[in-house]
Amino acid sequence: MIITRPDIGFLRTDDAFILRFLRARKFNHFEAFRLLAQYFEYRQQNLDMFKNLKATDPGIKQALKDGFPGVLSNLDRYGRKILVLFAANWDQS
């Protein structure tokens, strides 16, 4: 399905990455591909937002210190950590 959309620069097509989208759409491959395409389209349309996105950025460091986001102590059914967003602790300025 990826070759049907040459207009999108799919930067990652490895199995582990694509599996994330399949799980997100309960292995409905049409919906998973639609989500994957939208993900990369958004990244292409907003290059400046993702250009220098690093954990060392002062704004990101401050958001992490403010408790936005948080990590649950329990894992999901696949053994992954669960990230939660505490919007009440977030100073949007």
mmCIF file of N, CA and C in Angstrom:
data_model
loop_
_atom_site.group_PDB
_atom_site.id
_atom_site.type_symbol
_atom_site.label_atom_id
_atom_site.label_comp_id
_atom_site.label_asym_id
_atom_site.label_seq_id
_atom_site.Cartn_x
_atom_site.Cartn_y
_atom_site.Cartn_z
ATOM 1 N N MET A 1 0.830 -1.198 0.000
ATOM 2 C CA MET A 1 0.000 0.000 0.000
ATOM 3 C C MET A 1 0.873 1.260 0.000
ATOM 4 N N ILE A 2 2.054 1.166 0.569
ATOM 5 C CA ILE A 2 2.942 2.324 0.642
ATOM 6 C C ILE A 2 3.326 2.813 -0.751
ATOM 7 N N ILE A 3 3.534 1.885 -1.682
ATOM 8 C CA ILE A 3 3.929 2.309 -3.037
ATOM 9 C C ILE A 3 2.802 3.002 -3.787
ATOM 10 N N THR A 4 1.576 2.909 -3.281
ATOM 11 C CA THR A 4 0.452 3.597 -3.926
ATOM 12 C C THR A 4 0.435 5.084 -3.605
ATOM 13 N N ARG A 5 1.267 5.516 -2.657
ATOM 14 C CA ARG A 5 1.312 6.931 -2.253
ATOM 15 C C ARG A 5 2.717 7.498 -2.399
ATOM 16 N N PRO A 6 3.205 7.690 -3.639
ATOM 17 C CA PRO A 6 4.556 8.237 -3.828
ATOM 18 C C PRO A 6 4.665 9.701 -3.396
ATOM 19 N N ASP A 7 3.544 10.356 -3.171
ATOM 20 C CA ASP A 7 3.535 11.751 -2.736
ATOM 21 C C ASP A 7 3.935 11.916 -1.271
ATOM 22 N N ILE A 8 3.964 10.808 -0.529
ATOM 23 C CA ILE A 8 4.307 10.858 0.891
ATOM 24 C C ILE A 8 5.679 10.231 1.085
ATOM 25 N N GLY A 9 6.530 10.910 1.828
ATOM 26 C CA GLY A 9 7.846 10.357 2.151
ATOM 27 C C GLY A 9 7.758 9.503 3.410
ATOM 28 N N PHE A 10 7.541 8.216 3.223
ATOM 29 C CA PHE A 10 7.471 7.309 4.366
ATOM 30 C C PHE A 10 8.899 7.077 4.864
ATOM 31 N N LEU A 11 9.250 7.709 5.979
ATOM 32 C CA LEU A 11 10.617 7.644 6.486
ATOM 33 C C LEU A 11 10.936 6.322 7.151
ATOM 34 N N ARG A 12 9.940 5.677 7.709
ATOM 35 C CA ARG A 12 10.134 4.371 8.358
ATOM 36 C C ARG A 12 9.092 3.392 7.852
ATOM 37 N N THR A 13 9.561 2.243 7.434
ATOM 38 C CA THR A 13 8.643 1.206 6.976
ATOM 39 C C THR A 13 9.028 -0.151 7.560
ATOM 40 N N ASP A 14 9.801 -0.126 8.641
ATOM 41 C CA ASP A 14 10.178 -1.393 9.263
ATOM 42 C C ASP A 14 8.972 -2.007 9.976
ATOM 43 N N ASP A 15 9.034 -3.306 10.170
ATOM 44 C CA ASP A 15 7.910 -4.053 10.737
ATOM 45 C C ASP A 15 7.485 -3.533 12.106
ATOM 46 N N ALA A 16 8.453 -3.242 12.977
ATOM 47 C CA ALA A 16 8.124 -2.787 14.333
ATOM 48 C C ALA A 16 7.353 -1.468 14.301
ATOM 49 N N PHE A 17 7.729 -0.570 13.384
ATOM 50 C CA PHE A 17 7.053 0.724 13.289
ATOM 51 C C PHE A 17 5.638 0.554 12.743
ATOM 52 N N ILE A 18 5.491 -0.213 11.693
ATOM 53 C CA ILE A 18 4.179 -0.419 11.083
ATOM 54 C C ILE A 18 3.252 -1.176 12.031
ATOM 55 N N LEU A 19 3.813 -2.051 12.833
ATOM 56 C CA LEU A 19 3.011 -2.808 13.797
ATOM 57 C C LEU A 19 2.301 -1.882 14.782
ATOM 58 N N ARG A 20 2.907 -0.760 15.114
ATOM 59 C CA ARG A 20 2.260 0.219 16.001
ATOM 60 C C ARG A 20 0.931 0.697 15.418
ATOM 61 N N PHE A 21 0.930 0.973 14.123
ATOM 62 C CA PHE A 21 -0.277 1.477 13.473
ATOM 63 C C PHE A 21 -1.313 0.372 13.310
ATOM 64 N N LEU A 22 -0.851 -0.842 13.055
ATOM 65 C CA LEU A 22 -1.772 -1.974 12.965
ATOM 66 C C LEU A 22 -2.456 -2.223 14.305
ATOM 67 N N ARG A 23 -1.698 -2.166 15.382
ATOM 68 C CA ARG A 23 -2.296 -2.355 16.711
ATOM 69 C C ARG A 23 -3.272 -1.242 17.045
ATOM 70 N N ALA A 24 -2.922 -0.022 16.651
ATOM 71 C CA ALA A 24 -3.791 1.125 16.938
ATOM 72 C C ALA A 24 -5.139 1.009 16.235
ATOM 73 N N ARG A 25 -5.173 0.259 15.137
ATOM 74 C CA ARG A 25 -6.418 0.092 14.391
ATOM 75 C C ARG A 25 -6.895 -1.358 14.381
ATOM 76 N N LYS A 26 -6.509 -2.102 15.435
ATOM 77 C CA LYS A 26 -6.945 -3.486 15.643
ATOM 78 C C LYS A 26 -6.742 -4.349 14.392
ATOM 79 N N PHE A 27 -5.597 -4.152 13.763
ATOM 80 C CA PHE A 27 -5.149 -4.929 12.602
ATOM 81 C C PHE A 27 -6.051 -4.797 11.374
ATOM 82 N N ASN A 28 -6.819 -3.734 11.329
ATOM 83 C CA ASN A 28 -7.546 -3.392 10.104
ATOM 84 C C ASN A 28 -6.530 -2.684 9.211
ATOM 85 N N HIS A 29 -6.022 -3.374 8.188
ATOM 86 C CA HIS A 29 -4.902 -2.832 7.425
ATOM 87 C C HIS A 29 -5.259 -1.587 6.628
ATOM 88 N N PHE A 30 -6.495 -1.433 6.194
ATOM 89 C CA PHE A 30 -6.881 -0.212 5.483
ATOM 90 C C PHE A 30 -6.834 0.994 6.423
ATOM 91 N N GLU A 31 -7.401 0.842 7.602
ATOM 92 C CA GLU A 31 -7.398 1.933 8.574
ATOM 93 C C GLU A 31 -5.984 2.214 9.102
ATOM 94 N N ALA A 32 -5.207 1.162 9.289
ATOM 95 C CA ALA A 32 -3.831 1.335 9.760
ATOM 96 C C ALA A 32 -3.000 2.097 8.731
ATOM 97 N N PHE A 33 -3.185 1.774 7.449
ATOM 98 C CA PHE A 33 -2.455 2.497 6.411
ATOM 99 C C PHE A 33 -2.906 3.945 6.338
ATOM 100 N N ARG A 34 -4.203 4.165 6.488
ATOM 101 C CA ARG A 34 -4.719 5.540 6.480
ATOM 102 C C ARG A 34 -4.083 6.357 7.610
ATOM 103 N N LEU A 35 -3.985 5.761 8.790
ATOM 104 C CA LEU A 35 -3.364 6.433 9.927
ATOM 105 C C LEU A 35 -1.877 6.682 9.683
ATOM 106 N N LEU A 36 -1.179 5.698 9.137
ATOM 107 C CA LEU A 36 0.241 5.838 8.821
ATOM 108 C C LEU A 36 0.460 6.972 7.818
ATOM 109 N N ALA A 37 -0.367 7.007 6.784
ATOM 110 C CA ALA A 37 -0.250 8.060 5.774
ATOM 111 C C ALA A 37 -0.513 9.430 6.389
ATOM 112 N N GLN A 38 -1.539 9.532 7.236
ATOM 113 C CA GLN A 38 -1.842 10.809 7.883
ATOM 114 C C GLN A 38 -0.701 11.243 8.786
ATOM 115 N N TYR A 39 -0.075 10.296 9.471
ATOM 116 C CA TYR A 39 1.059 10.599 10.357
ATOM 117 C C TYR A 39 2.187 11.247 9.571
ATOM 118 N N PHE A 40 2.578 10.625 8.449
ATOM 119 C CA PHE A 40 3.685 11.169 7.674
ATOM 120 C C PHE A 40 3.305 12.436 6.917
ATOM 121 N N GLU A 41 2.055 12.550 6.490
ATOM 122 C CA GLU A 41 1.598 13.789 5.857
ATOM 123 C C GLU A 41 1.688 14.945 6.837
ATOM 124 N N TYR A 42 1.251 14.718 8.069
ATOM 125 C CA TYR A 42 1.304 15.765 9.096
ATOM 126 C C TYR A 42 2.740 16.178 9.363
ATOM 127 N N ARG A 43 3.624 15.201 9.466
ATOM 128 C CA ARG A 43 5.044 15.508 9.702
ATOM 129 C C ARG A 43 5.634 16.295 8.548
ATOM 130 N N GLN A 44 5.233 15.984 7.320
ATOM 131 C CA GLN A 44 5.740 16.716 6.156
ATOM 132 C C GLN A 44 5.204 18.139 6.109
ATOM 133 N N GLN A 45 3.956 18.324 6.491
ATOM 134 C CA GLN A 45 3.340 19.645 6.455
ATOM 135 C C GLN A 45 3.810 20.539 7.600
ATOM 136 N N ASN A 46 4.371 19.958 8.651
ATOM 137 C CA ASN A 46 4.795 20.714 9.828
ATOM 138 C C ASN A 46 6.260 20.422 10.154
ATOM 139 N N LEU A 47 7.105 20.566 9.156
ATOM 140 C CA LEU A 47 8.528 20.250 9.328
ATOM 141 C C LEU A 47 9.174 21.059 10.451
ATOM 142 N N ASP A 48 8.809 22.328 10.566
ATOM 143 C CA ASP A 48 9.422 23.177 11.588
ATOM 144 C C ASP A 48 9.117 22.681 12.998
ATOM 145 N N MET A 49 7.967 22.042 13.190
ATOM 146 C CA MET A 49 7.588 21.551 14.512
ATOM 147 C C MET A 49 8.453 20.355 14.930
ATOM 148 N N PHE A 50 8.846 19.530 13.972
ATOM 149 C CA PHE A 50 9.575 18.305 14.271
ATOM 150 C C PHE A 50 11.069 18.409 13.988
ATOM 151 N N LYS A 51 11.502 19.530 13.445
ATOM 152 C CA LYS A 51 12.889 19.695 13.021
ATOM 153 C C LYS A 51 13.882 19.514 14.167
ATOM 154 N N ASN A 52 13.694 20.218 15.239
ATOM 155 C CA ASN A 52 14.625 20.171 16.362
ATOM 156 C C ASN A 52 13.954 19.664 17.634
ATOM 157 N N LEU A 53 13.107 18.680 17.506
ATOM 158 C CA LEU A 53 12.386 18.136 18.647
ATOM 159 C C LEU A 53 13.300 17.170 19.403
ATOM 160 N N LYS A 54 13.832 17.635 20.526
ATOM 161 C CA LYS A 54 14.750 16.830 21.329
ATOM 162 C C LYS A 54 14.419 16.994 22.812
ATOM 163 N N ALA A 55 14.715 15.974 23.584
ATOM 164 C CA ALA A 55 14.447 16.013 25.021
ATOM 165 C C ALA A 55 15.307 17.054 25.728
ATOM 166 N N THR A 56 16.384 17.482 25.097
ATOM 167 C CA THR A 56 17.262 18.483 25.708
ATOM 168 C C THR A 56 16.766 19.912 25.494
ATOM 169 N N ASP A 57 15.719 20.076 24.706
ATOM 170 C CA ASP A 57 15.147 21.400 24.473
ATOM 171 C C ASP A 57 14.634 21.958 25.799
ATOM 172 N N PRO A 58 14.943 23.222 26.124
ATOM 173 C CA PRO A 58 14.514 23.798 27.415
ATOM 174 C C PRO A 58 13.005 23.742 27.639
ATOM 175 N N GLY A 59 12.207 23.956 26.609
ATOM 176 C CA GLY A 59 10.759 23.904 26.756
ATOM 177 C C GLY A 59 10.268 22.507 27.086
ATOM 178 N N ILE A 60 10.859 21.526 26.452
ATOM 179 C CA ILE A 60 10.474 20.137 26.713
ATOM 180 C C ILE A 60 10.939 19.714 28.099
ATOM 181 N N LYS A 61 12.138 20.138 28.483
ATOM 182 C CA LYS A 61 12.629 19.828 29.827
ATOM 183 C C LYS A 61 11.692 20.390 30.891
ATOM 184 N N GLN A 62 11.242 21.620 30.688
ATOM 185 C CA GLN A 62 10.344 22.247 31.656
ATOM 186 C C GLN A 62 9.009 21.517 31.719
ATOM 187 N N ALA A 63 8.499 21.095 30.569
ATOM 188 C CA ALA A 63 7.231 20.346 30.552
ATOM 189 C C ALA A 63 7.381 19.038 31.313
ATOM 190 N N LEU A 64 8.503 18.369 31.166
ATOM 191 C CA LEU A 64 8.738 17.123 31.891
ATOM 192 C C LEU A 64 8.855 17.372 33.394
ATOM 193 N N LYS A 65 9.513 18.461 33.775
ATOM 194 C CA LYS A 65 9.645 18.798 35.198
ATOM 195 C C LYS A 65 8.298 19.149 35.816
ATOM 196 N N ASP A 66 7.413 19.743 35.012
ATOM 197 C CA ASP A 66 6.078 20.126 35.494
ATOM 198 C C ASP A 66 5.133 18.943 35.627
ATOM 199 N N GLY A 67 5.590 17.761 35.281
ATOM 200 C CA GLY A 67 4.739 16.580 35.381
ATOM 201 C C GLY A 67 3.903 16.340 34.154
ATOM 202 N N PHE A 68 4.274 16.913 33.047
ATOM 203 C CA PHE A 68 3.556 16.737 31.789
ATOM 204 C C PHE A 68 4.522 16.172 30.788
ATOM 205 N N PRO A 69 4.525 14.998 30.420
ATOM 206 C CA PRO A 69 3.617 13.899 30.733
ATOM 207 C C PRO A 69 4.117 13.071 31.907
ATOM 208 N N GLY A 70 3.425 11.980 32.185
ATOM 209 C CA GLY A 70 3.818 11.048 33.233
ATOM 210 C C GLY A 70 3.831 9.629 32.688
ATOM 211 N N VAL A 71 4.464 8.745 33.426
ATOM 212 C CA VAL A 71 4.549 7.344 33.020
ATOM 213 C C VAL A 71 3.922 6.498 34.120
ATOM 214 N N LEU A 72 2.990 5.629 33.740
ATOM 215 C CA LEU A 72 2.346 4.749 34.711
ATOM 216 C C LEU A 72 3.310 3.653 35.148
ATOM 217 N N SER A 73 3.134 3.174 36.356
ATOM 218 C CA SER A 73 4.019 2.127 36.870
ATOM 219 C C SER A 73 3.720 0.769 36.239
ATOM 220 N N ASN A 74 2.485 0.540 35.810
ATOM 221 C CA ASN A 74 2.119 -0.722 35.157
ATOM 222 C C ASN A 74 2.386 -0.650 33.664
ATOM 223 N N LEU A 75 2.622 -1.807 33.052
ATOM 224 C CA LEU A 75 2.845 -1.881 31.620
ATOM 225 C C LEU A 75 1.559 -2.282 30.917
ATOM 226 N N ASP A 76 1.481 -2.047 29.610
ATOM 227 C CA ASP A 76 0.313 -2.501 28.858
ATOM 228 C C ASP A 76 0.442 -3.990 28.562
ATOM 229 N N ARG A 77 -0.509 -4.550 27.851
ATOM 230 C CA ARG A 77 -0.523 -6.000 27.640
ATOM 231 C C ARG A 77 0.617 -6.496 26.760
ATOM 232 N N TYR A 78 1.313 -5.597 26.093
ATOM 233 C CA TYR A 78 2.464 -5.976 25.276
ATOM 234 C C TYR A 78 3.795 -5.696 25.988
ATOM 235 N N GLY A 79 3.720 -5.285 27.263
ATOM 236 C CA GLY A 79 4.920 -5.026 28.041
ATOM 237 C C GLY A 79 5.515 -3.644 27.818
ATOM 238 N N ARG A 80 4.741 -2.736 27.231
ATOM 239 C CA ARG A 80 5.240 -1.385 26.962
ATOM 240 C C ARG A 80 4.848 -0.437 28.090
ATOM 241 N N LYS A 81 5.646 0.601 28.270
ATOM 242 C CA LYS A 81 5.309 1.633 29.246
ATOM 243 C C LYS A 81 4.152 2.465 28.718
ATOM 244 N N ILE A 82 3.348 2.992 29.638
ATOM 245 C CA ILE A 82 2.179 3.787 29.274
ATOM 246 C C ILE A 82 2.436 5.242 29.646
ATOM 247 N N LEU A 83 2.376 6.094 28.669
ATOM 248 C CA LEU A 83 2.589 7.522 28.850
ATOM 249 C C LEU A 83 1.234 8.198 29.004
ATOM 250 N N VAL A 84 1.080 9.006 30.050
ATOM 251 C CA VAL A 84 -0.174 9.738 30.260
ATOM 252 C C VAL A 84 0.120 11.228 30.284
ATOM 253 N N LEU A 85 -0.848 11.990 29.849
ATOM 254 C CA LEU A 85 -0.696 13.436 29.813
ATOM 255 C C LEU A 85 -1.566 14.064 30.887
ATOM 256 N N PHE A 86 -0.935 14.770 31.805
ATOM 257 C CA PHE A 86 -1.650 15.451 32.869
ATOM 258 C C PHE A 86 -1.833 16.903 32.457
ATOM 259 N N ALA A 87 -2.879 17.174 31.723
ATOM 260 C CA ALA A 87 -3.097 18.504 31.166
ATOM 261 C C ALA A 87 -3.294 19.567 32.233
ATOM 262 N N ALA A 88 -3.786 19.184 33.404
ATOM 263 C CA ALA A 88 -4.010 20.150 34.476
ATOM 264 C C ALA A 88 -2.698 20.746 34.977
ATOM 265 N N ASN A 89 -1.588 20.007 34.822
ATOM 266 C CA ASN A 89 -0.282 20.504 35.281
ATOM 267 C C ASN A 89 0.470 21.286 34.224
ATOM 268 N N TRP A 90 -0.104 21.430 33.061
ATOM 269 C CA TRP A 90 0.599 22.011 31.938
ATOM 270 C C TRP A 90 0.358 23.506 31.854
ATOM 271 N N ASP A 91 1.447 24.274 31.877
ATOM 272 C CA ASP A 91 1.367 25.719 31.657
ATOM 273 C C ASP A 91 1.583 25.943 30.173
ATOM 274 N N GLN A 92 0.503 26.171 29.418
ATOM 275 C CA GLN A 92 0.581 26.249 27.965
ATOM 276 C C GLN A 92 1.379 27.433 27.445
ATOM 277 N N SER A 93 1.712 28.380 28.306
ATOM 278 C CA SER A 93 2.520 29.514 27.850
ATOM 279 C C SER A 93 3.969 29.086 27.713
#
